[in-house]
Amino acid sequence: MRFTIENYNIEGYEVNVYLPPEYNTSNFHYAVLYINGADNIIDIAQAIEPHFSLQYKPFIMVNVKSNDWGADYTPWVSPPLNKSGEEFKGEADRYIKILTGTIKLFIDKSYRTIREPESTALIGYSLAGLAALYTLYSCDCFGRIGSLSGSLWYDGWRDFVCSNTPVNKDAKVYLSLGLKESNSRNARMATVGECTEKNYYSLKEQLTSNDNIKLQYNNGGHFTEIVERFEKAILWLMSDININLKI
């Protein structure tokens, strides 16, 4: 393991900062990929790092862990998925404010980052992917968005997508879904395929270039090859980032 991971607690969130191997021996400034709530940051780093070469420039990764996915990653209140479940609390706006106004500010002050939106990405899986995609419509901090097996079945999401447009129409957006995810026994979750395709085609019309939007289908269901899905998404999103000597 050649990379470094530094850990913080910021506003009650555990924050893991991945630094590429050459960070501490260079003067370069790096693009930053933020991750909503991954439990496998080391596995993701080990999958990504071998790709750093002339084709893929190195970048910083910042993983922000949530203690309450049903609050932090949902854009509005919604009923539980079943009788024994908890209500979704709809506190994504509060979370995004902390992410962009406190955590990102700390990272930019503490590390050599390229701060512009085109060099700043946000990615997440499941509800965390929904929250990542929600930022596309609610702020302009992130110019690269990844929603992996995103919970786009979420009540009201299709209507929201139809009545809203991205804040940053130059953003690069990656959506993915497992081929078996629409086979869910839960009627709400079973709409995820239709909802994901709806979001994809809406963004194709709204973003400035069709090259900036990708929908990737993967084998299996919601929990199949999660690290591999992160790897594919991150490599596509970060394929054209740069490092520079900005002081």
PDB file of C-alpha atoms in Angstrom:
ATOM      1  CA  MET A   1       0.000   0.000   0.000  1.00  0.00           C
ATOM      2  CA  ARG A   2       1.809   3.109  -1.239  1.00  0.00           C
ATOM      3  CA  PHE A   3      -0.883   5.672  -0.554  1.00  0.00           C
ATOM      4  CA  THR A   4      -1.673   7.568   2.659  1.00  0.00           C
ATOM      5  CA  ILE A   5      -5.049   7.855   4.381  1.00  0.00           C
ATOM      6  CA  GLU A   6      -5.525  10.595   6.973  1.00  0.00           C
ATOM      7  CA  ASN A   7      -8.598  10.620   9.233  1.00  0.00           C
ATOM      8  CA  TYR A   8     -10.606  13.466  10.767  1.00  0.00           C
ATOM      9  CA  ASN A   9     -13.858  14.101  12.592  1.00  0.00           C
ATOM     10  CA  ILE A  10     -15.603  17.137  11.142  1.00  0.00           C
ATOM     11  CA  GLU A  11     -19.044  18.216  12.342  1.00  0.00           C
ATOM     12  CA  GLY A  12     -19.637  14.686  13.613  1.00  0.00           C
ATOM     13  CA  TYR A  13     -18.660  13.012  10.321  1.00  0.00           C
ATOM     14  CA  GLU A  14     -15.723  10.640   9.994  1.00  0.00           C
ATOM     15  CA  VAL A  15     -13.680  11.924   7.057  1.00  0.00           C
ATOM     16  CA  ASN A  16     -11.012   9.755   5.385  1.00  0.00           C
ATOM     17  CA  VAL A  17      -8.581  11.559   3.077  1.00  0.00           C
ATOM     18  CA  TYR A  18      -6.719   9.449   0.504  1.00  0.00           C
ATOM     19  CA  LEU A  19      -3.481  10.972  -0.792  1.00  0.00           C
ATOM     20  CA  PRO A  20      -1.838   9.453  -3.888  1.00  0.00           C
ATOM     21  CA  PRO A  21       1.709   8.062  -3.518  1.00  0.00           C
ATOM     22  CA  GLU A  22       3.543  11.110  -4.841  1.00  0.00           C
ATOM     23  CA  TYR A  23       1.522  13.737  -2.947  1.00  0.00           C
ATOM     24  CA  ASN A  24       4.060  14.217  -0.144  1.00  0.00           C
ATOM     25  CA  THR A  25       7.044  14.411  -2.506  1.00  0.00           C
ATOM     26  CA  SER A  26       5.605  16.825  -5.073  1.00  0.00           C
ATOM     27  CA  ASN A  27       4.350  20.394  -5.293  1.00  0.00           C
ATOM     28  CA  PHE A  28       1.393  19.555  -7.508  1.00  0.00           C
ATOM     29  CA  HIS A  29      -2.191  20.538  -6.825  1.00  0.00           C
ATOM     30  CA  TYR A  30      -4.747  17.788  -7.345  1.00  0.00           C
ATOM     31  CA  ALA A  31      -8.365  17.291  -8.340  1.00  0.00           C
ATOM     32  CA  VAL A  32     -10.567  15.933  -5.543  1.00  0.00           C
ATOM     33  CA  LEU A  33     -13.116  13.121  -5.607  1.00  0.00           C
ATOM     34  CA  TYR A  34     -15.559  13.188  -2.689  1.00  0.00           C
ATOM     35  CA  ILE A  35     -17.340   9.957  -1.766  1.00  0.00           C
ATOM     36  CA  ASN A  36     -20.582   9.815   0.185  1.00  0.00           C
ATOM     37  CA  GLY A  37     -20.410   7.163   2.851  1.00  0.00           C
ATOM     38  CA  ALA A  38     -18.203   4.361   1.531  1.00  0.00           C
ATOM     39  CA  ASP A  39     -17.153   1.685   4.023  1.00  0.00           C
ATOM     40  CA  ASN A  40     -14.483   0.334   1.686  1.00  0.00           C
ATOM     41  CA  ILE A  41     -12.247   3.322   0.938  1.00  0.00           C
ATOM     42  CA  ILE A  42      -9.069   1.222   1.179  1.00  0.00           C
ATOM     43  CA  ASP A  43     -10.433  -1.325  -1.303  1.00  0.00           C
ATOM     44  CA  ILE A  44     -11.446   1.484  -3.654  1.00  0.00           C
ATOM     45  CA  ALA A  45      -8.012   3.112  -3.366  1.00  0.00           C
ATOM     46  CA  GLN A  46      -6.269  -0.189  -4.074  1.00  0.00           C
ATOM     47  CA  ALA A  47      -8.429  -0.665  -7.172  1.00  0.00           C
ATOM     48  CA  ILE A  48      -7.831   2.846  -8.500  1.00  0.00           C
ATOM     49  CA  GLU A  49      -4.156   3.420  -7.783  1.00  0.00           C
ATOM     50  CA  PRO A  50      -2.732   0.976 -10.381  1.00  0.00           C
ATOM     51  CA  HIS A  51      -4.410   3.066 -13.082  1.00  0.00           C
ATOM     52  CA  PHE A  52      -2.435   6.206 -12.232  1.00  0.00           C
ATOM     53  CA  SER A  53      -0.196   6.711 -15.227  1.00  0.00           C
ATOM     54  CA  LEU A  54       0.016   8.897 -18.292  1.00  0.00           C
ATOM     55  CA  GLN A  55      -3.617   7.944 -18.993  1.00  0.00           C
ATOM     56  CA  TYR A  56      -5.020   8.622 -15.512  1.00  0.00           C
ATOM     57  CA  LYS A  57      -3.643  11.468 -13.450  1.00  0.00           C
ATOM     58  CA  PRO A  58      -3.608  10.961  -9.658  1.00  0.00           C
ATOM     59  CA  PHE A  59      -6.176  12.728  -7.496  1.00  0.00           C
ATOM     60  CA  ILE A  60      -7.191  13.072  -3.860  1.00  0.00           C
ATOM     61  CA  MET A  61     -10.177  11.104  -2.540  1.00  0.00           C
ATOM     62  CA  VAL A  62     -12.235  12.259   0.448  1.00  0.00           C
ATOM     63  CA  ASN A  63     -14.657   9.767   1.974  1.00  0.00           C
ATOM     64  CA  VAL A  64     -17.354  11.222   4.248  1.00  0.00           C
ATOM     65  CA  LYS A  65     -19.090   8.605   6.398  1.00  0.00           C
ATOM     66  CA  SER A  66     -22.679   9.092   7.527  1.00  0.00           C
ATOM     67  CA  ASN A  67     -24.254   7.670  10.666  1.00  0.00           C
ATOM     68  CA  ASP A  68     -27.743   8.144   9.229  1.00  0.00           C
ATOM     69  CA  TRP A  69     -28.113   7.469   5.509  1.00  0.00           C
ATOM     70  CA  GLY A  70     -31.885   7.862   5.720  1.00  0.00           C
ATOM     71  CA  ALA A  71     -31.410  11.469   6.822  1.00  0.00           C
ATOM     72  CA  ASP A  72     -28.234  12.723   5.140  1.00  0.00           C
ATOM     73  CA  TYR A  73     -28.850  11.231   1.717  1.00  0.00           C
ATOM     74  CA  THR A  74     -32.571  11.886   1.173  1.00  0.00           C
ATOM     75  CA  PRO A  75     -33.802  15.165  -0.349  1.00  0.00           C
ATOM     76  CA  TRP A  76     -37.221  15.256   1.345  1.00  0.00           C
ATOM     77  CA  VAL A  77     -39.272  13.240   3.811  1.00  0.00           C
ATOM     78  CA  SER A  78     -40.632   9.925   2.513  1.00  0.00           C
ATOM     79  CA  PRO A  79     -42.417   6.942   4.113  1.00  0.00           C
ATOM     80  CA  PRO A  80     -40.447   3.833   5.133  1.00  0.00           C
ATOM     81  CA  LEU A  81     -40.047   1.038   2.601  1.00  0.00           C
ATOM     82  CA  ASN A  82     -41.863  -1.433   4.839  1.00  0.00           C
ATOM     83  CA  LYS A  83     -43.767  -1.610   8.121  1.00  0.00           C
ATOM     84  CA  SER A  84     -40.639  -2.294  10.162  1.00  0.00           C
ATOM     85  CA  GLY A  85     -38.522   0.371   8.460  1.00  0.00           C
ATOM     86  CA  GLU A  86     -37.824   3.965   9.427  1.00  0.00           C
ATOM     87  CA  GLU A  87     -39.129   7.071   7.736  1.00  0.00           C
ATOM     88  CA  PHE A  88     -36.664   8.803   5.410  1.00  0.00           C
ATOM     89  CA  LYS A  89     -35.935  12.139   7.082  1.00  0.00           C
ATOM     90  CA  GLY A  90     -35.054  14.269   4.056  1.00  0.00           C
ATOM     91  CA  GLU A  91     -32.029  16.164   5.397  1.00  0.00           C
ATOM     92  CA  ALA A  92     -29.821  16.139   2.292  1.00  0.00           C
ATOM     93  CA  ASP A  93     -29.806  19.946   2.075  1.00  0.00           C
ATOM     94  CA  ARG A  94     -28.335  20.147   5.585  1.00  0.00           C
ATOM     95  CA  TYR A  95     -25.732  17.494   4.738  1.00  0.00           C
ATOM     96  CA  ILE A  96     -24.755  19.190   1.469  1.00  0.00           C
ATOM     97  CA  LYS A  97     -24.337  22.488   3.302  1.00  0.00           C
ATOM     98  CA  ILE A  98     -21.893  20.823   5.725  1.00  0.00           C
ATOM     99  CA  LEU A  99     -20.117  18.993   2.895  1.00  0.00           C
ATOM    100  CA  THR A 100     -19.615  22.099   0.754  1.00  0.00           C
ATOM    101  CA  GLY A 101     -19.386  24.779   3.437  1.00  0.00           C
ATOM    102  CA  THR A 102     -17.328  23.039   6.117  1.00  0.00           C
ATOM    103  CA  ILE A 103     -15.724  19.784   4.940  1.00  0.00           C
ATOM    104  CA  LYS A 104     -14.703  20.961   1.458  1.00  0.00           C
ATOM    105  CA  LEU A 105     -13.468  24.245   2.925  1.00  0.00           C
ATOM    106  CA  PHE A 106     -11.281  22.310   5.389  1.00  0.00           C
ATOM    107  CA  ILE A 107      -9.906  20.052   2.644  1.00  0.00           C
ATOM    108  CA  ASP A 108      -9.090  23.000   0.371  1.00  0.00           C
ATOM    109  CA  LYS A 109      -7.282  24.791   3.201  1.00  0.00           C
ATOM    110  CA  SER A 110      -5.403  21.713   4.408  1.00  0.00           C
ATOM    111  CA  TYR A 111      -4.339  20.135   1.111  1.00  0.00           C
ATOM    112  CA  ARG A 112      -3.073  21.185  -2.301  1.00  0.00           C
ATOM    113  CA  THR A 113      -6.335  20.968  -4.210  1.00  0.00           C
ATOM    114  CA  ILE A 114      -7.654  22.330  -7.474  1.00  0.00           C
ATOM    115  CA  ARG A 115     -10.827  23.947  -6.213  1.00  0.00           C
ATOM    116  CA  GLU A 116     -12.835  24.620  -9.369  1.00  0.00           C
ATOM    117  CA  PRO A 117     -15.993  22.531 -10.038  1.00  0.00           C
ATOM    118  CA  GLU A 118     -14.494  20.862 -13.110  1.00  0.00           C
ATOM    119  CA  SER A 119     -11.801  19.393 -10.827  1.00  0.00           C
ATOM    120  CA  THR A 120     -14.178  18.434  -8.018  1.00  0.00           C
ATOM    121  CA  ALA A 121     -16.254  15.238  -8.123  1.00  0.00           C
ATOM    122  CA  LEU A 122     -18.888  13.658  -5.876  1.00  0.00           C
ATOM    123  CA  ILE A 123     -19.903  10.016  -6.031  1.00  0.00           C
ATOM    124  CA  GLY A 124     -22.068   7.689  -3.984  1.00  0.00           C
ATOM    125  CA  TYR A 125     -23.781   4.305  -3.913  1.00  0.00           C
ATOM    126  CA  SER A 126     -27.481   3.590  -3.298  1.00  0.00           C
ATOM    127  CA  LEU A 127     -29.017   6.440  -1.247  1.00  0.00           C
ATOM    128  CA  ALA A 128     -25.572   8.066  -1.249  1.00  0.00           C
ATOM    129  CA  GLY A 129     -25.772   8.045  -5.048  1.00  0.00           C
ATOM    130  CA  LEU A 130     -29.167   9.732  -4.894  1.00  0.00           C
ATOM    131  CA  ALA A 131     -27.665  12.448  -2.705  1.00  0.00           C
ATOM    132  CA  ALA A 132     -24.739  12.902  -5.097  1.00  0.00           C
ATOM    133  CA  LEU A 133     -27.121  13.338  -8.014  1.00  0.00           C
ATOM    134  CA  TYR A 134     -29.275  15.730  -5.983  1.00  0.00           C
ATOM    135  CA  THR A 135     -26.315  18.113  -5.698  1.00  0.00           C
ATOM    136  CA  LEU A 136     -26.379  18.436  -9.488  1.00  0.00           C
ATOM    137  CA  TYR A 137     -29.675  20.285  -9.092  1.00  0.00           C
ATOM    138  CA  SER A 138     -28.933  22.135  -5.856  1.00  0.00           C
ATOM    139  CA  CYS A 139     -25.365  23.505  -6.026  1.00  0.00           C
ATOM    140  CA  ASP A 140     -22.488  24.139  -8.427  1.00  0.00           C
ATOM    141  CA  CYS A 141     -19.556  22.884  -6.338  1.00  0.00           C
ATOM    142  CA  PHE A 142     -19.240  19.549  -8.133  1.00  0.00           C
ATOM    143  CA  GLY A 143     -18.575  19.340 -11.852  1.00  0.00           C
ATOM    144  CA  ARG A 144     -18.418  15.529 -11.888  1.00  0.00           C
ATOM    145  CA  ILE A 145     -21.189  13.409 -10.393  1.00  0.00           C
ATOM    146  CA  GLY A 146     -21.476   9.640  -9.973  1.00  0.00           C
ATOM    147  CA  SER A 147     -24.652   7.852  -8.861  1.00  0.00           C
ATOM    148  CA  LEU A 148     -23.921   4.128  -8.575  1.00  0.00           C
ATOM    149  CA  SER A 149     -27.012   1.951  -8.218  1.00  0.00           C
ATOM    150  CA  GLY A 150     -28.578   5.190  -7.038  1.00  0.00           C
ATOM    151  CA  SER A 151     -31.900   5.013  -5.197  1.00  0.00           C
ATOM    152  CA  LEU A 152     -33.658   6.878  -7.988  1.00  0.00           C
ATOM    153  CA  TRP A 153     -36.853   4.999  -7.126  1.00  0.00           C
ATOM    154  CA  TYR A 154     -37.176   7.503  -4.266  1.00  0.00           C
ATOM    155  CA  ASP A 155     -40.693   8.931  -3.928  1.00  0.00           C
ATOM    156  CA  GLY A 156     -41.048  12.153  -5.911  1.00  0.00           C
ATOM    157  CA  TRP A 157     -37.668  11.881  -7.651  1.00  0.00           C
ATOM    158  CA  ARG A 158     -39.040  11.437 -11.169  1.00  0.00           C
ATOM    159  CA  ASP A 159     -41.257  14.499 -10.779  1.00  0.00           C
ATOM    160  CA  PHE A 160     -38.323  16.456  -9.370  1.00  0.00           C
ATOM    161  CA  VAL A 161     -36.143  15.560 -12.354  1.00  0.00           C
ATOM    162  CA  CYS A 162     -38.895  16.579 -14.787  1.00  0.00           C
ATOM    163  CA  SER A 163     -39.322  20.004 -13.191  1.00  0.00           C
ATOM    164  CA  ASN A 164     -35.680  20.897 -12.479  1.00  0.00           C
ATOM    165  CA  THR A 165     -32.488  21.378 -14.472  1.00  0.00           C
ATOM    166  CA  PRO A 166     -28.829  20.976 -13.459  1.00  0.00           C
ATOM    167  CA  VAL A 167     -27.209  24.044 -11.934  1.00  0.00           C
ATOM    168  CA  ASN A 168     -24.025  23.241 -13.858  1.00  0.00           C
ATOM    169  CA  LYS A 169     -24.976  22.129 -17.363  1.00  0.00           C
ATOM    170  CA  ASP A 170     -21.311  21.447 -18.175  1.00  0.00           C
ATOM    171  CA  ALA A 171     -21.140  18.738 -15.506  1.00  0.00           C
ATOM    172  CA  LYS A 172     -20.039  15.197 -16.267  1.00  0.00           C
ATOM    173  CA  VAL A 173     -22.496  12.585 -14.936  1.00  0.00           C
ATOM    174  CA  TYR A 174     -22.162   8.812 -14.524  1.00  0.00           C
ATOM    175  CA  LEU A 175     -25.156   6.609 -13.696  1.00  0.00           C
ATOM    176  CA  SER A 176     -25.006   2.866 -13.144  1.00  0.00           C
ATOM    177  CA  LEU A 177     -27.415   0.070 -12.311  1.00  0.00           C
ATOM    178  CA  GLY A 178     -27.315  -3.683 -11.800  1.00  0.00           C
ATOM    179  CA  LEU A 179     -29.315  -5.607 -14.391  1.00  0.00           C
ATOM    180  CA  LYS A 180     -31.259  -7.426 -11.671  1.00  0.00           C
ATOM    181  CA  GLU A 181     -32.079  -4.422  -9.504  1.00  0.00           C
ATOM    182  CA  SER A 182     -35.524  -3.934 -11.014  1.00  0.00           C
ATOM    183  CA  ASN A 183     -36.437  -7.442  -9.830  1.00  0.00           C
ATOM    184  CA  SER A 184     -36.864  -6.195  -6.270  1.00  0.00           C
ATOM    185  CA  ARG A 185     -39.840  -7.567  -4.353  1.00  0.00           C
ATOM    186  CA  ASN A 186     -40.483  -4.066  -3.059  1.00  0.00           C
ATOM    187  CA  ALA A 187     -42.792  -2.293  -5.503  1.00  0.00           C
ATOM    188  CA  ARG A 188     -41.174   1.104  -4.972  1.00  0.00           C
ATOM    189  CA  MET A 189     -37.625  -0.171  -5.402  1.00  0.00           C
ATOM    190  CA  ALA A 190     -38.625  -2.188  -8.483  1.00  0.00           C
ATOM    191  CA  THR A 191     -39.146   1.086 -10.386  1.00  0.00           C
ATOM    192  CA  VAL A 192     -35.416   1.900 -10.166  1.00  0.00           C
ATOM    193  CA  GLY A 193     -34.679   0.875 -13.763  1.00  0.00           C
ATOM    194  CA  GLU A 194     -37.416   3.053 -15.221  1.00  0.00           C
ATOM    195  CA  CYS A 195     -36.486   5.966 -12.960  1.00  0.00           C
ATOM    196  CA  THR A 196     -32.775   5.716 -13.778  1.00  0.00           C
ATOM    197  CA  GLU A 197     -33.444   5.687 -17.517  1.00  0.00           C
ATOM    198  CA  LYS A 198     -35.774   8.680 -17.137  1.00  0.00           C
ATOM    199  CA  ASN A 199     -33.048  10.612 -15.358  1.00  0.00           C
ATOM    200  CA  TYR A 200     -30.491   9.597 -17.977  1.00  0.00           C
ATOM    201  CA  TYR A 201     -32.574  10.797 -20.932  1.00  0.00           C
ATOM    202  CA  SER A 202     -33.484  14.024 -19.153  1.00  0.00           C
ATOM    203  CA  LEU A 203     -29.821  14.773 -18.565  1.00  0.00           C
ATOM    204  CA  LYS A 204     -28.943  13.935 -22.171  1.00  0.00           C
ATOM    205  CA  GLU A 205     -31.242  16.786 -23.182  1.00  0.00           C
ATOM    206  CA  GLN A 206     -30.138  19.179 -20.445  1.00  0.00           C
ATOM    207  CA  LEU A 207     -26.352  18.827 -20.346  1.00  0.00           C
ATOM    208  CA  THR A 208     -24.253  20.692 -22.886  1.00  0.00           C
ATOM    209  CA  SER A 209     -22.767  17.523 -24.402  1.00  0.00           C
ATOM    210  CA  ASN A 210     -23.968  13.933 -24.761  1.00  0.00           C
ATOM    211  CA  ASP A 211     -20.365  12.927 -24.104  1.00  0.00           C
ATOM    212  CA  ASN A 212     -20.829  14.157 -20.529  1.00  0.00           C
ATOM    213  CA  ILE A 213     -23.455  11.573 -19.555  1.00  0.00           C
ATOM    214  CA  LYS A 214     -23.067   7.797 -19.276  1.00  0.00           C
ATOM    215  CA  LEU A 215     -25.429   5.040 -18.135  1.00  0.00           C
ATOM    216  CA  GLN A 216     -23.575   1.824 -17.309  1.00  0.00           C
ATOM    217  CA  TYR A 217     -25.376  -1.474 -16.707  1.00  0.00           C
ATOM    218  CA  ASN A 218     -23.621  -4.058 -14.547  1.00  0.00           C
ATOM    219  CA  ASN A 219     -24.253  -7.727 -13.938  1.00  0.00           C
ATOM    220  CA  GLY A 220     -26.095  -8.764 -10.806  1.00  0.00           C
ATOM    221  CA  GLY A 221     -28.195  -6.987  -8.239  1.00  0.00           C
ATOM    222  CA  HIS A 222     -27.740  -4.080  -5.882  1.00  0.00           C
ATOM    223  CA  PHE A 223     -24.887  -5.562  -3.861  1.00  0.00           C
ATOM    224  CA  THR A 224     -22.859  -7.199  -6.642  1.00  0.00           C
ATOM    225  CA  GLU A 225     -19.190  -6.225  -7.157  1.00  0.00           C
ATOM    226  CA  ILE A 226     -19.507  -2.873  -5.413  1.00  0.00           C
ATOM    227  CA  VAL A 227     -15.781  -2.019  -5.500  1.00  0.00           C
ATOM    228  CA  GLU A 228     -15.615  -2.904  -9.199  1.00  0.00           C
ATOM    229  CA  ARG A 229     -18.554  -0.577  -9.863  1.00  0.00           C
ATOM    230  CA  PHE A 230     -16.788   2.219  -8.009  1.00  0.00           C
ATOM    231  CA  GLU A 231     -13.661   1.558 -10.050  1.00  0.00           C
ATOM    232  CA  LYS A 232     -15.472   1.810 -13.398  1.00  0.00           C
ATOM    233  CA  ALA A 233     -17.336   4.935 -12.361  1.00  0.00           C
ATOM    234  CA  ILE A 234     -14.309   6.749 -10.967  1.00  0.00           C
ATOM    235  CA  LEU A 235     -12.111   5.976 -13.967  1.00  0.00           C
ATOM    236  CA  TRP A 236     -14.750   7.333 -16.350  1.00  0.00           C
ATOM    237  CA  LEU A 237     -15.446  10.445 -14.305  1.00  0.00           C
ATOM    238  CA  MET A 238     -11.777  11.294 -13.686  1.00  0.00           C
ATOM    239  CA  SER A 239     -10.321  10.256 -17.042  1.00  0.00           C
ATOM    240  CA  ASP A 240      -9.642  13.821 -18.192  1.00  0.00           C
ATOM    241  CA  ILE A 241      -8.632  15.567 -14.959  1.00  0.00           C
ATOM    242  CA  ASN A 242      -5.276  17.272 -14.607  1.00  0.00           C
ATOM    243  CA  ILE A 243      -2.737  18.085 -11.941  1.00  0.00           C
ATOM    244  CA  ASN A 244      -0.949  21.408 -11.942  1.00  0.00           C
ATOM    245  CA  LEU A 245       1.678  23.483 -10.215  1.00  0.00           C
ATOM    246  CA  LYS A 246      -0.681  26.254  -9.122  1.00  0.00           C
ATOM    247  CA  ILE A 247       0.728  27.897  -5.998  1.00  0.00           C
TER     248      ILE A 247
END
